Coordinates of C-alpha atoms (C1' of nucleotides) in Angstrom, one line a residue:
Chain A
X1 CA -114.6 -100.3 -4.2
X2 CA -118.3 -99.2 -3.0
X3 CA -120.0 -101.2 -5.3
X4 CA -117.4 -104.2 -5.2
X5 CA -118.4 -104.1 -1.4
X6 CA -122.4 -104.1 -2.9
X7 CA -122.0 -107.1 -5.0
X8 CA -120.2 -109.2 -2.6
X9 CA -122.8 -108.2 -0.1
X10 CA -125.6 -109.6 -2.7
X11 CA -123.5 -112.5 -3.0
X12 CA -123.5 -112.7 0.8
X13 CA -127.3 -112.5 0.8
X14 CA -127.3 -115.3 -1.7
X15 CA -125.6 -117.8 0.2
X16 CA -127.5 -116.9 3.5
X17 CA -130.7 -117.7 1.8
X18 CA -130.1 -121.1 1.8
X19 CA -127.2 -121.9 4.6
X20 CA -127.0 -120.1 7.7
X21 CA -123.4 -118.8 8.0
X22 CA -122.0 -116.9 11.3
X23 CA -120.9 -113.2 11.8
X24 CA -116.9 -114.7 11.5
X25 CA -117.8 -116.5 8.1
X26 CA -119.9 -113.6 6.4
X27 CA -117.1 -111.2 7.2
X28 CA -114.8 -113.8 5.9
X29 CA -117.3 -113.6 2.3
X30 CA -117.1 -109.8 2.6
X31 CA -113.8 -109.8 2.6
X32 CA -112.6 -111.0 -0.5
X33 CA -110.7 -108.9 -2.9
X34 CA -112.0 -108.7 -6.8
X35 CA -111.1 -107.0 -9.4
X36 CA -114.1 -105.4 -11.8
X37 CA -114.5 -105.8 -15.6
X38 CA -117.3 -104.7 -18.1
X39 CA -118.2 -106.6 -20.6
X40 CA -120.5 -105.6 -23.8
X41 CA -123.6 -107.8 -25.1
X42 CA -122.5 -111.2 -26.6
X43 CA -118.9 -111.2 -25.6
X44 CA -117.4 -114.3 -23.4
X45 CA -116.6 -113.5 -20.1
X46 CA -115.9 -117.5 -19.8
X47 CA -114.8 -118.7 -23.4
X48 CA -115.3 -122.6 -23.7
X49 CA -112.2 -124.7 -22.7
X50 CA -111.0 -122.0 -20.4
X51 CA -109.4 -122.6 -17.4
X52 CA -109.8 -119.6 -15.2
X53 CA -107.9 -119.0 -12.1
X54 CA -110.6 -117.0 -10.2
X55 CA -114.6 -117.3 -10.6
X56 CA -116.9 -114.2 -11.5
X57 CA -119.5 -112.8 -9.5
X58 CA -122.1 -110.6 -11.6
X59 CA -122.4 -107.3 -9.9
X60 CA -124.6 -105.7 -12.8
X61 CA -126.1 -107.1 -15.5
X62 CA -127.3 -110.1 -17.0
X63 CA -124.6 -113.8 -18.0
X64 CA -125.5 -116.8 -19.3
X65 CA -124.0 -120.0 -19.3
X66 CA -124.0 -121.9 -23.0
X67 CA -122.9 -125.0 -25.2
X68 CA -121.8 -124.0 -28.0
X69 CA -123.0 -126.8 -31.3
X70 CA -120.2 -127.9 -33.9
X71 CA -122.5 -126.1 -36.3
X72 CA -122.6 -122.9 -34.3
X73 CA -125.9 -123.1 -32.7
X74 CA -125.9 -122.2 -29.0
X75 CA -127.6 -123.5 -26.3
X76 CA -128.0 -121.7 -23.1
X77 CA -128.4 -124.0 -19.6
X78 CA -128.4 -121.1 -16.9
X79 CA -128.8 -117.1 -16.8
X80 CA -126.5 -115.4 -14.0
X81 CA -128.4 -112.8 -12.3
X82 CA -126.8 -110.1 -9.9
X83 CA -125.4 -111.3 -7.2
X84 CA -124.9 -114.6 -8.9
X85 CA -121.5 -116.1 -8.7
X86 CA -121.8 -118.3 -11.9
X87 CA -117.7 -119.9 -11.7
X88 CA -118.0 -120.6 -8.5
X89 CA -117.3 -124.3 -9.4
X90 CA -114.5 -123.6 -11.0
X91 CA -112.5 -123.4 -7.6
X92 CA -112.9 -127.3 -8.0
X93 CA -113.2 -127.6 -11.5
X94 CA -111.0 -125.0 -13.3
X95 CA -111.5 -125.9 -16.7
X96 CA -115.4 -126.3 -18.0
X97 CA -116.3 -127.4 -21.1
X98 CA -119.4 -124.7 -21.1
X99 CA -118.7 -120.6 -21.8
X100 CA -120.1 -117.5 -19.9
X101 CA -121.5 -114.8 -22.2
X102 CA -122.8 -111.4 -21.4
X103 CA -126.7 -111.2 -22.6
X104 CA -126.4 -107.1 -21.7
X105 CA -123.4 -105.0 -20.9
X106 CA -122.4 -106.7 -17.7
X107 CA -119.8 -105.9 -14.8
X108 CA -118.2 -108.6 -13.0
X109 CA -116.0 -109.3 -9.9
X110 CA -113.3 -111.8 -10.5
X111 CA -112.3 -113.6 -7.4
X112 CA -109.1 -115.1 -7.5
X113 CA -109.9 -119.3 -6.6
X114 CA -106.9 -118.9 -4.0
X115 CA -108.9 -116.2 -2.1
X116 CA -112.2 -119.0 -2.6
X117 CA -109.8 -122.0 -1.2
X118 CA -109.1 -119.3 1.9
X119 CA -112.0 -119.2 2.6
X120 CA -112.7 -122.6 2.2
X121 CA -109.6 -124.4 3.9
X122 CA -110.8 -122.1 7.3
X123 CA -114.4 -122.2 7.7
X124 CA -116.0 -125.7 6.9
X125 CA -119.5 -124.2 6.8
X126 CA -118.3 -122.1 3.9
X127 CA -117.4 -124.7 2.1
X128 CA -120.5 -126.5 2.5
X129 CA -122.6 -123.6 1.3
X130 CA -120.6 -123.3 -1.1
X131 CA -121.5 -127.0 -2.5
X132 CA -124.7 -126.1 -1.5
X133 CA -124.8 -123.2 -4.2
X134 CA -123.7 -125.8 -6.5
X135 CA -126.4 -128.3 -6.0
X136 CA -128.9 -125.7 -6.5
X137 CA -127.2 -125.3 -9.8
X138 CA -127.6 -128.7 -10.6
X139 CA -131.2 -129.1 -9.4
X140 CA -131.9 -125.9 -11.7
X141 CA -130.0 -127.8 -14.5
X142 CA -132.2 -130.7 -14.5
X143 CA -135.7 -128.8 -14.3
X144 CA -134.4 -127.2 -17.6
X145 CA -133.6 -130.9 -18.9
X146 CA -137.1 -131.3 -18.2
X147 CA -138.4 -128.7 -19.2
X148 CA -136.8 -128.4 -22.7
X149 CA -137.4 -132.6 -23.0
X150 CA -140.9 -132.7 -22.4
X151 CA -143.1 -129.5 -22.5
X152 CA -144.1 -127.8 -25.8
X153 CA -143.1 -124.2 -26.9
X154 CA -145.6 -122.1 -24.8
X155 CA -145.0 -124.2 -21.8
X156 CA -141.3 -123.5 -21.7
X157 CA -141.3 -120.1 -22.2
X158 CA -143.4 -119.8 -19.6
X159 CA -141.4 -122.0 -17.2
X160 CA -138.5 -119.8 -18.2
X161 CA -140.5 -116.5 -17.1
X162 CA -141.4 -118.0 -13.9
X163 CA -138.1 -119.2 -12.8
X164 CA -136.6 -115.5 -13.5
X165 CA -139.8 -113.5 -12.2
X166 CA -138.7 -116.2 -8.7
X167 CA -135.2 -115.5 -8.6
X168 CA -135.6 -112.0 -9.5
X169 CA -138.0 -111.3 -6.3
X170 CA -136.2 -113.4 -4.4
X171 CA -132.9 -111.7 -4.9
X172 CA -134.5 -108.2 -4.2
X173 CA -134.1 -107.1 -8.2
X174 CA -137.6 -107.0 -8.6
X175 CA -141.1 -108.8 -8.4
X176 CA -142.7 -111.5 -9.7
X177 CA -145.2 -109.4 -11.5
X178 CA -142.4 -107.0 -12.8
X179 CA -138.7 -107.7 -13.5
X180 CA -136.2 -106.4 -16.1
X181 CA -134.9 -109.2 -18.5
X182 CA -133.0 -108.3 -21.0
X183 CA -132.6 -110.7 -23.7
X184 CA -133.6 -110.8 -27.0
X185 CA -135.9 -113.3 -28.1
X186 CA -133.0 -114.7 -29.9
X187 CA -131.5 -115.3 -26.6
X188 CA -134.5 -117.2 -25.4
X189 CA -135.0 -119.3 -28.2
X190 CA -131.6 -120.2 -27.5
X191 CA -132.3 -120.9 -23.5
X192 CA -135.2 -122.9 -24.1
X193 CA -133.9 -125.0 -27.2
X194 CA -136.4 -123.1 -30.0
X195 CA -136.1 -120.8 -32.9
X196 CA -136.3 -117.3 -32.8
X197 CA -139.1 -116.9 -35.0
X198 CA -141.5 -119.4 -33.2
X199 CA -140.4 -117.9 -29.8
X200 CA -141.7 -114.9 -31.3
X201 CA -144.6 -116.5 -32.2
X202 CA -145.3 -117.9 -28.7
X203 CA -144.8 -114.9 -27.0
X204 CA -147.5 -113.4 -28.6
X205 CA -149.5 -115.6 -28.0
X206 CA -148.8 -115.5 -24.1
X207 CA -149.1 -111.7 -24.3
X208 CA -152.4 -112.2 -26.6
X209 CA -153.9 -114.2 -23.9
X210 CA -153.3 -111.7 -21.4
X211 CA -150.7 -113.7 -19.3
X212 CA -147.6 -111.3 -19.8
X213 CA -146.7 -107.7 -21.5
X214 CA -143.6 -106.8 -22.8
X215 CA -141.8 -103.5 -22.7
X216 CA -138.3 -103.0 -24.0
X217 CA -136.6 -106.0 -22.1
X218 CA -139.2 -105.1 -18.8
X219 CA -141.6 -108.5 -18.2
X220 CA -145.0 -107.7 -16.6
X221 CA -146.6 -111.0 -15.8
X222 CA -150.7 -109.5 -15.0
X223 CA -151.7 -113.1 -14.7
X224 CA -149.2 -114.9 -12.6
X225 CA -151.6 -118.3 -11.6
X226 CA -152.3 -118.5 -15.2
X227 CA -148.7 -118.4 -16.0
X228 CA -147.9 -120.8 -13.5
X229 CA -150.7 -122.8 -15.0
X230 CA -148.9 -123.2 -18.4
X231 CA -145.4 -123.6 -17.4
X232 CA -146.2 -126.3 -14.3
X233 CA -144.1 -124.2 -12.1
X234 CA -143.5 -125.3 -9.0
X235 CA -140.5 -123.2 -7.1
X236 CA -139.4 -126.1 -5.1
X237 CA -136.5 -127.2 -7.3
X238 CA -135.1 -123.6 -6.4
X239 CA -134.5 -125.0 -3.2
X240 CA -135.4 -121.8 -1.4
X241 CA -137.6 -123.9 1.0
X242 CA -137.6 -123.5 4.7
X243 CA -134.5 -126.2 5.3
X244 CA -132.0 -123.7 5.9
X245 CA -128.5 -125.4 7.0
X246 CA -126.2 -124.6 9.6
X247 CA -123.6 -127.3 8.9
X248 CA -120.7 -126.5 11.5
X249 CA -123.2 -127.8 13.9
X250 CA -123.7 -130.4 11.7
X251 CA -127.6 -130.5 12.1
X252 CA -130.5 -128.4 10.2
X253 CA -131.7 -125.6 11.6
X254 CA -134.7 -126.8 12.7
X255 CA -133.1 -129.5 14.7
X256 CA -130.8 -127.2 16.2
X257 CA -133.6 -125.0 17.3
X258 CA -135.8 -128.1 18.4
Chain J
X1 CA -121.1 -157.5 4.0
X2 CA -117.8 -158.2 1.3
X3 CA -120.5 -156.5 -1.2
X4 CA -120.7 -153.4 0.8
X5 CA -116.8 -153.1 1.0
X6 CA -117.3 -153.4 -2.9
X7 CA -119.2 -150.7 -3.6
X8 CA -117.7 -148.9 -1.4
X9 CA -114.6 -149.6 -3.3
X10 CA -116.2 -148.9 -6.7
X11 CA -117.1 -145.2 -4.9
X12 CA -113.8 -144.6 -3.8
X13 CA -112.3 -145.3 -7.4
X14 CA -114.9 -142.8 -8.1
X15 CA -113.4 -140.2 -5.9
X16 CA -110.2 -140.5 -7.0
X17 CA -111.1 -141.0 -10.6
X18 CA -111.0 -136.4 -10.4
X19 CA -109.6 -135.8 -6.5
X20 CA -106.6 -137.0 -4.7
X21 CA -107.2 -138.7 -1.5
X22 CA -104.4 -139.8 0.6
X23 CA -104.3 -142.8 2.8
X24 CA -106.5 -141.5 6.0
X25 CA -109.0 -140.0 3.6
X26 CA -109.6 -143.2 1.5
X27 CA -109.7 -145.5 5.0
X28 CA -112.4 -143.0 5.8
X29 CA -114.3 -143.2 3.1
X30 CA -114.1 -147.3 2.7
X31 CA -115.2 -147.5 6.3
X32 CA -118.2 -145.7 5.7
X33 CA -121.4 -147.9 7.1
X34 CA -124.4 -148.5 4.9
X35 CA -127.3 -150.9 4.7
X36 CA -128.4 -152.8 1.5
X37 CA -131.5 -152.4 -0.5
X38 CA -132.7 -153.9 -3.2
X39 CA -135.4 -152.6 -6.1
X40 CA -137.5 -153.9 -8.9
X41 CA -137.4 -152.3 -12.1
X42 CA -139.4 -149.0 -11.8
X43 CA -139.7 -148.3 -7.9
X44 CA -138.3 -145.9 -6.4
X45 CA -135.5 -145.5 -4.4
X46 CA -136.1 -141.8 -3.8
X47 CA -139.8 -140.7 -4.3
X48 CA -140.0 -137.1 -5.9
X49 CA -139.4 -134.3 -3.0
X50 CA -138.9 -136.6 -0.3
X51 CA -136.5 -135.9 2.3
X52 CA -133.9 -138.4 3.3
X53 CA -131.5 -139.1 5.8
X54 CA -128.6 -141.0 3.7
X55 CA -127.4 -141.4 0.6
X56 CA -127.9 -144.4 -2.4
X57 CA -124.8 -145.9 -3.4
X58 CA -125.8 -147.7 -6.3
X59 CA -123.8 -151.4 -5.5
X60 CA -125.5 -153.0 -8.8
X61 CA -127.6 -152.8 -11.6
X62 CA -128.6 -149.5 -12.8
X63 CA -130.4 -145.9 -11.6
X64 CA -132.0 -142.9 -12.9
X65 CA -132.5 -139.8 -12.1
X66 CA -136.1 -138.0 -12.8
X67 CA -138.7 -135.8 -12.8
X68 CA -142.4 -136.3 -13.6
X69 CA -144.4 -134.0 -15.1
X70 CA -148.4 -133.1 -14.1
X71 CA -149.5 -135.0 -17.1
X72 CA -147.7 -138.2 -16.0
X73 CA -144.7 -137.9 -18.7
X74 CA -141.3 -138.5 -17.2
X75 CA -138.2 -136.7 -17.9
X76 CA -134.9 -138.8 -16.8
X77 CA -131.8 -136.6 -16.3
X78 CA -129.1 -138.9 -15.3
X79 CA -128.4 -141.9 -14.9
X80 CA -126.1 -143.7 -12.4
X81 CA -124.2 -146.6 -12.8
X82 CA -122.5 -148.9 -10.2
X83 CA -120.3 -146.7 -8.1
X84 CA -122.2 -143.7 -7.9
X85 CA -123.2 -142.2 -4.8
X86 CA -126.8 -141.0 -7.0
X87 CA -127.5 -138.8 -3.8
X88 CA -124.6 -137.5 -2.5
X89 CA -125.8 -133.9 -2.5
X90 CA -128.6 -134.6 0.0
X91 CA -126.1 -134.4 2.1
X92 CA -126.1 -130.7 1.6
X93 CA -129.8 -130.7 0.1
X94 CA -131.9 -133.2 1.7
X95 CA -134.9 -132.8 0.3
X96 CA -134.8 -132.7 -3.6
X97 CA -137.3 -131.8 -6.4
X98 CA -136.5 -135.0 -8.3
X99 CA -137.2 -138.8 -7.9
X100 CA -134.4 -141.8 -8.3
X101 CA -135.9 -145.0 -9.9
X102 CA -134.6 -148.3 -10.9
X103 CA -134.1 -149.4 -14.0
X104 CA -133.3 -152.7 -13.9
X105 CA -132.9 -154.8 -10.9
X106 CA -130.9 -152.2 -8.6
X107 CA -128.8 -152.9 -5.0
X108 CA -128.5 -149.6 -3.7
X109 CA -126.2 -148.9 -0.3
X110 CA -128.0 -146.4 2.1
X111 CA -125.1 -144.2 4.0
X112 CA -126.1 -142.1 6.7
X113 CA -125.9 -138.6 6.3
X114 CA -124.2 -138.3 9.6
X115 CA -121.3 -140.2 8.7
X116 CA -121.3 -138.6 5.6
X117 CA -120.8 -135.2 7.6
X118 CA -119.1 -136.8 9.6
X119 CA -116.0 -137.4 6.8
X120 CA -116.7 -134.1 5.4
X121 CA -116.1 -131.9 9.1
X122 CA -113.1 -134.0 9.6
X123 CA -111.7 -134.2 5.8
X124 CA -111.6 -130.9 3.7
X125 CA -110.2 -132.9 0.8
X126 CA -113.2 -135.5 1.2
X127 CA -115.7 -132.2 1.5
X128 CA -114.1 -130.6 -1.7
X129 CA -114.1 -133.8 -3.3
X130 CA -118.0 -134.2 -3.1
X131 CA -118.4 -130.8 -4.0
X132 CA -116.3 -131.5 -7.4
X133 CA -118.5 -135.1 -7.7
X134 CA -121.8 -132.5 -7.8
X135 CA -119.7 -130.3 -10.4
X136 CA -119.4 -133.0 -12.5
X137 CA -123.0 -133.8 -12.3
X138 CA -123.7 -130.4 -13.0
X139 CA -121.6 -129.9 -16.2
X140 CA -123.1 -133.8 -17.2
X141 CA -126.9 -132.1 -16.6
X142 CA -125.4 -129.2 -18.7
X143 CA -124.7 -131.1 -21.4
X144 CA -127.9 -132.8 -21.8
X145 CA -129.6 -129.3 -21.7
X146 CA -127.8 -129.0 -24.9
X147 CA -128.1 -132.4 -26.2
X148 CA -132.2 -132.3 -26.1
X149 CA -132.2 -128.9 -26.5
X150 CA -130.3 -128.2 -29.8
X151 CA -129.5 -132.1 -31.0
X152 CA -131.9 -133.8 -33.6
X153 CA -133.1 -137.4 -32.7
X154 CA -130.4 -139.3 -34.0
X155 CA -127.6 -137.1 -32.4
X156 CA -129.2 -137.5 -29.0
X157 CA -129.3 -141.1 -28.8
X158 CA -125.9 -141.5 -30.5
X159 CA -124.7 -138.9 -27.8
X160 CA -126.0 -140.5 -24.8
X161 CA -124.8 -144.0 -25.7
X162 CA -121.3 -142.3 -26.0
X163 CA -121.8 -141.2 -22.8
X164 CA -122.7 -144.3 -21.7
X165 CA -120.2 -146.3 -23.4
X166 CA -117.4 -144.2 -21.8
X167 CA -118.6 -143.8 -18.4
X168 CA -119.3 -147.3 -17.9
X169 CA -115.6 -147.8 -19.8
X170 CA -114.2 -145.6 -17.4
X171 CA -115.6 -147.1 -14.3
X172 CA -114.2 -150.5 -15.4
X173 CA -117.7 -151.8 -16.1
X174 CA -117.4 -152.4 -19.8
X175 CA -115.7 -151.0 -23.0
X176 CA -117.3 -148.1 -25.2
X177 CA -117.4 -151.1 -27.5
X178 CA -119.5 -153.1 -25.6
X179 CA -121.3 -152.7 -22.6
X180 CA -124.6 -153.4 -20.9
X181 CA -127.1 -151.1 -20.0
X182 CA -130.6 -152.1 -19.0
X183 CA -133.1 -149.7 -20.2
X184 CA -136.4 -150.4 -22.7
X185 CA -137.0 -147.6 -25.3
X186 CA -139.2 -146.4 -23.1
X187 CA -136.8 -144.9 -20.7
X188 CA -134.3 -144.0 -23.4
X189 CA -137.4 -142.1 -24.6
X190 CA -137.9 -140.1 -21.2
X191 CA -133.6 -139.4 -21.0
X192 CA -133.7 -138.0 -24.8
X193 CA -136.7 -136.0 -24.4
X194 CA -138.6 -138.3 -27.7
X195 CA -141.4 -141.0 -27.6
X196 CA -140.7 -144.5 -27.7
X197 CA -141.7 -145.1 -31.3
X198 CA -138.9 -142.4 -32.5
X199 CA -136.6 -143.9 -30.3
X200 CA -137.7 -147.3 -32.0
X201 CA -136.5 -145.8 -35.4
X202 CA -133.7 -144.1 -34.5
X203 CA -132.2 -146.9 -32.9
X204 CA -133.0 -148.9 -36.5
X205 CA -131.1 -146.0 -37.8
X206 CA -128.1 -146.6 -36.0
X207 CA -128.1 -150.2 -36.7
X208 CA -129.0 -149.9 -40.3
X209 CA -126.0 -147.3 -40.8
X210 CA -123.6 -150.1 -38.5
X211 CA -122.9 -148.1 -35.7
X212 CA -124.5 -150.1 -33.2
X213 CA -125.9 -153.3 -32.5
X214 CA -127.8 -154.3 -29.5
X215 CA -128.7 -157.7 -28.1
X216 CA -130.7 -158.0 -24.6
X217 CA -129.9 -154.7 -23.3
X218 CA -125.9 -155.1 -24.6
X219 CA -124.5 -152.3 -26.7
X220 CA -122.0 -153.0 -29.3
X221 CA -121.0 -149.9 -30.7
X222 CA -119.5 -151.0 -34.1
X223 CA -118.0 -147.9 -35.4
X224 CA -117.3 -145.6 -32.4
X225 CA -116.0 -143.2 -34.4
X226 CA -119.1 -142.5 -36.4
X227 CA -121.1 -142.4 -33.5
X228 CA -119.4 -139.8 -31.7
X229 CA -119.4 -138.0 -35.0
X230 CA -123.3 -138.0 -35.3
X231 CA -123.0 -137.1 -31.5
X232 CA -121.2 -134.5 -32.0
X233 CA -119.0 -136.0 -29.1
X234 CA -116.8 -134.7 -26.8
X235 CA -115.7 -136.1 -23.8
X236 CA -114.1 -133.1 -21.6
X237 CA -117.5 -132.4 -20.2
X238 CA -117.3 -135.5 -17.8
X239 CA -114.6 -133.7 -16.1
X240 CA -112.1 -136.8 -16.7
X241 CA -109.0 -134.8 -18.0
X242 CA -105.9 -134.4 -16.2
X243 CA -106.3 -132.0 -14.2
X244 CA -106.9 -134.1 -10.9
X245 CA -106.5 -131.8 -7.9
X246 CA -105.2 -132.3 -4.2
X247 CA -107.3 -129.9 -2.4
X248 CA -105.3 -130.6 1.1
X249 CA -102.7 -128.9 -0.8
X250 CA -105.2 -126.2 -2.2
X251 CA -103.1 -126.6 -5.3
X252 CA -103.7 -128.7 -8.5
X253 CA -101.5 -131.6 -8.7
X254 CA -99.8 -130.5 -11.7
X255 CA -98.6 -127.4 -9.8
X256 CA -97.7 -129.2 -6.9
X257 CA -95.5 -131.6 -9.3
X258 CA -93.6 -128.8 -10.6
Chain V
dC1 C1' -130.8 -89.7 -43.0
dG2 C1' -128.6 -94.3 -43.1
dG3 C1' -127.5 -98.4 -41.0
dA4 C1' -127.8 -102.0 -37.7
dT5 C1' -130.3 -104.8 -34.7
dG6 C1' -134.3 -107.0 -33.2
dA7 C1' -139.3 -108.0 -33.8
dT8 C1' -142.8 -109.6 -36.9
dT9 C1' -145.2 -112.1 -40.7
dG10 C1' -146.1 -115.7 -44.3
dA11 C1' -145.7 -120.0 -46.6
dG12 C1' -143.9 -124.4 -47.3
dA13 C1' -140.9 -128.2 -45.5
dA14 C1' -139.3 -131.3 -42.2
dG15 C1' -139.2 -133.7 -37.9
dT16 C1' -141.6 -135.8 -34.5
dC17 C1' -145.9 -137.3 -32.4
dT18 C1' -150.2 -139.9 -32.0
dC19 C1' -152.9 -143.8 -32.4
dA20 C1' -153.5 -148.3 -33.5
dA21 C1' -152.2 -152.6 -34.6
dC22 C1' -149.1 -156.5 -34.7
dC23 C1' -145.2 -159.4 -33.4
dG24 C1' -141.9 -161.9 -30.4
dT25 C1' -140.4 -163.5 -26.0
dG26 C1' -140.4 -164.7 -21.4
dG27 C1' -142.9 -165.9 -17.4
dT28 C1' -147.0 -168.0 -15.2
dG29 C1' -150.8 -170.8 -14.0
dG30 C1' -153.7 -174.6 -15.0
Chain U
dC1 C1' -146.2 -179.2 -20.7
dC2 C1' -148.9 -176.0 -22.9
dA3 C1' -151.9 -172.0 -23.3
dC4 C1' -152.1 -167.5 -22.0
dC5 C1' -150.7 -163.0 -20.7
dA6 C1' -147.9 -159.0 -20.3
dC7 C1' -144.4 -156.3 -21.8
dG8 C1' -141.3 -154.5 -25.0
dG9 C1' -140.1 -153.9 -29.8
dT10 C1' -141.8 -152.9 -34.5
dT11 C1' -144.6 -150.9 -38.3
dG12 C1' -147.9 -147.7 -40.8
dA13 C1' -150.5 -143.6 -41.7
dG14 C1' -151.9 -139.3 -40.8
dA15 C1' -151.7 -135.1 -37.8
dC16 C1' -149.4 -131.5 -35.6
dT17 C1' -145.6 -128.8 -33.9
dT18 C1' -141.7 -126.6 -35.0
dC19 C1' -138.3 -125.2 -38.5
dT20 C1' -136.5 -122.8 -42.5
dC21 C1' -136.2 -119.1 -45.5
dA22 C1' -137.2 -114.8 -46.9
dA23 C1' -139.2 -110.5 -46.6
dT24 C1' -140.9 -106.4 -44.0
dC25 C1' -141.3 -103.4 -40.1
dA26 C1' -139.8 -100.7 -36.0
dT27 C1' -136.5 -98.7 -33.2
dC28 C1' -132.3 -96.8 -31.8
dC29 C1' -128.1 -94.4 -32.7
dG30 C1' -124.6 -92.0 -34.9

DNA sequence: CGGATGATTGAGAAGTCTCAACCGTGGTGG
DNA sequence: CCACCACGGTTGAGACTTCTCAATCATCCG
C-alpha cells in the first residue's frame, strides 16, 4: 500500500493548499482505506448516470470529466491531475449526470463515501475543506464557460496550457515551463469545444510563434508572458491565493494570526 | 422584515428541494439575519474579485453570475433566481474571481458569513447541505461548458430556456410553460457565448418554428417537447431526482426507508 | 512488414460575427 | 402634452472563423 499511502498524501497536500487542517484531521485523511484500479486510455472510470458508492482519487495518470452529446460528440469540463480527487462530490451527490474517462492509462484509489462521511461527521474543518475543494471546482468550471464562450481558438488553447502548466507546478508534477500532458489533440479539441483539425492548426501556430514546443505529450512553454498574453490568464480563479482557511476556528488565517 | 422571512423561506425550500433538514435545522436556517439591498439593472452586487463578508440571497427579481474579459466582453455563467443564496460559497471562498450583476430590478438579502458559520459548526446536515447546493452549481456550470462548447446556436438558447423554464417551475415561480425572465438579448448573448444579433435570429427561429413566444420578458414555451428536443434536454443534471439525502443519518433516505 | 493511431494538410462549406442602419417603445424634460 | 432621447429589438450584406471531408504522413508496436 506504499503508493496508496503516496497518493493520499498528494491528496493531503491538495487540501492543505487551500484550508489549513490540524495534525488530528490530516491523519484522519491519511487514514483512509482505498482500493487501486488501472484503467487504459478512453475507458470510463465514471460512466454517465452512475451512482458510485465511493469517489476516486487519481494516484497516476491523467482523468477527465465529460458530457457526452446525443450525437456522440464529447465535451470535456475538467482534467484530474494526480493527487486530484475528481468524485469527491459524489459523497453528497452520488449520482452525476457527467462521466470520468481515463485520457492515459490511469490508476485510481476508490474511497468508499462511508469512509468520506467518517471523516466528515467527526472533524467539521474536514468537511469544510472539503466544500472548499468543490468550490474551486466550480470556480474552475466557470472560467472554462468563459473561456470556451468568449475567446477565439488560439486564446483558448492557450488558457488551457496555462491552467495545466499552474496546477501542474503547483501540485509538485512539474513546472510551468515544462509539464507532461498527455492528450491527444483530439482530447483538446474536445476540452476546449473545437475540432481536432483546427486545434491542430492552432497549435502550430502557437509553436510557430515561438510560444510553446511540443514533444510526445511533454509541453514546453519558452515564452510563458506571451502565453499568458494570449490566453488572458490570470491564476486567481484557482483560488490558490494567500486566504488560507482554518474554519474550526471559524476565522481566516490571517485573522486568527492578527 | 415579513420579506426577509420570505426569502428566507424561498431558501429553505431550496435546501430541502435535494437535503433533509429536520425541525431544529430549518428554525436555524429561517432565523438567519440579513439586511436588504436593492439594485438597478446592471450594477453589481458583487464586483469581480472582491472579498465579502456575507452572502446575497436573491429575495426578488433576477441575478447573474459573470466574468468579464480584458476586452470588455462579458461571459454570464449562471443565473440565480429568487431563492438562491448566489454566494453561498463565500462562505468557504470569500473572495471569488467572478462578479454577480443585476439583471433586472434585484432585492438581494446580505447574510453574514458568521452566522452562516455559525449554522454550519453547529449543523452537519446544514454544512453538507451547502456543500451539495455548490455541487449542484457545479454540475449546472458543467453543463453549460457543454452547451456553448459542443451546442450550435439554436440548441443553446433552446437549452438554457429549458433550464430556465424548469428551475423557475421547480421553485414555484412559474411553469416551463410560461414564465418570466428579465434579460435583453444582450445578456442572453453573454450566457450562450453568441452576439446579440445571432441571438436576435435565433430567437426568430424559435418563434417562427412555434416553440416559443415571448412578450415583455415572458416566455411561453409552446411546444416544450420540441424545445427540449433541439436542446437536447435533460434534466438530471440539476440534481432534482429522488435521491434526497439525510446526511445526520449519513445515509440516503432511500436506505434509511428500507 | 503490416496495422493502428494520431498528426498534418488542402479545399470548399457553413455558421457566426461585424458593422451599420432602422424601428418601436417607454421615459423625460420643456 | 408633445418632442426628444435612449435603449432594445430587427434587418441586411459582407467578412471571417471554424468546420467538414478526405487524403497523406509519421510513429509506435506486434
Amino acid at each position: 500500500m506504499a503508493s496508496n499511502q503516496a497518493a493520499l498524501s498528494r491528496f493531503l497536500d491538495r487540501l492543505l493548499r487551500r484550508s489549513m487542517l490540524n495534525a488530528d484531521e490530516c491523519g484522519a485523511v491519511l487514514g483512509l482505506t482505498s482500493h487501486a484500479r488501472q484503467f487504459r486510455p478512453n475507458f470510463d472510470i465514471v460512466s454517465p448516470g452512475e451512482t458510485v458508492d465511493h469517489s476516486c482519487l487519481v494516484a497516476h495518470g491523467l482523468a477527465a470529466r465529460y458530457d457526452q452529446m446525443a450525437d456522440g460528440q464529447r465535451q470535456l469540463n475538467a482534467f484530474h491531475i494526480e493527487g486530484d480527487m475528481c468524485d469527491l462530490h459524489s459523497v453528497v451527490c452520488p449520482t452525476a449526470a457527467w462521466g470520468i474517462i481515463a485520457m492515459t492509462t490511469t490508476t485510481v484509489l476508490q474511497v468508499p463515501h462511508a469512509e468520506l462521511r467518517k471523516l466528515v461527521g467527526e472533524y467539521p474543518a474536514i468537511a469544510l475543506a472539503f466544500w472548499r475543494e468543490g468550490t474551486t471546482e466550480a470556480s474552475i468550471l466557470a472560467k472554462w464557460v468563459g473561456n470556451i464562450g468568449r475567446r477565439d481558438a488560439r486564446a483558448r488553447l492557450a488558457h488551457l496550457l496555462c491552467e495545466m502548466g499552474v496546477r501542474i507546478e503547483t501540485a509538485g508534477l512539474g513546472t510551468r515551463n515544462h509539464f507532461w500532458f498527455d492528450v491527444t489533440q483530439s482530447n483538446l479539441a474536445d476540452a476546449v469545444g473545437l475540432t481536432a483539425v483546427h486545434v491542430n492548426r492552432m497549435m502550430q501556430g502557437l509553436r510557430g510563434d515561438g510560444l510553446i514546443r511540443t514533444m510526445s505529450h511533454n509541453i514546453y512553454v519558452d515564452d510563458w508572458d506571451s502565453l499568458a498574453e494570449a490566453a488572458e490568464f490570470d491564476p486567481d480563479y484557482l483560488l490558490l491565493g494567500s486566504g488560507k482557511m482554518r474554519d474550526s476556528g471559524q476565522q481566516p488565517l490571517a485573522a486568527k494570526i492578527a
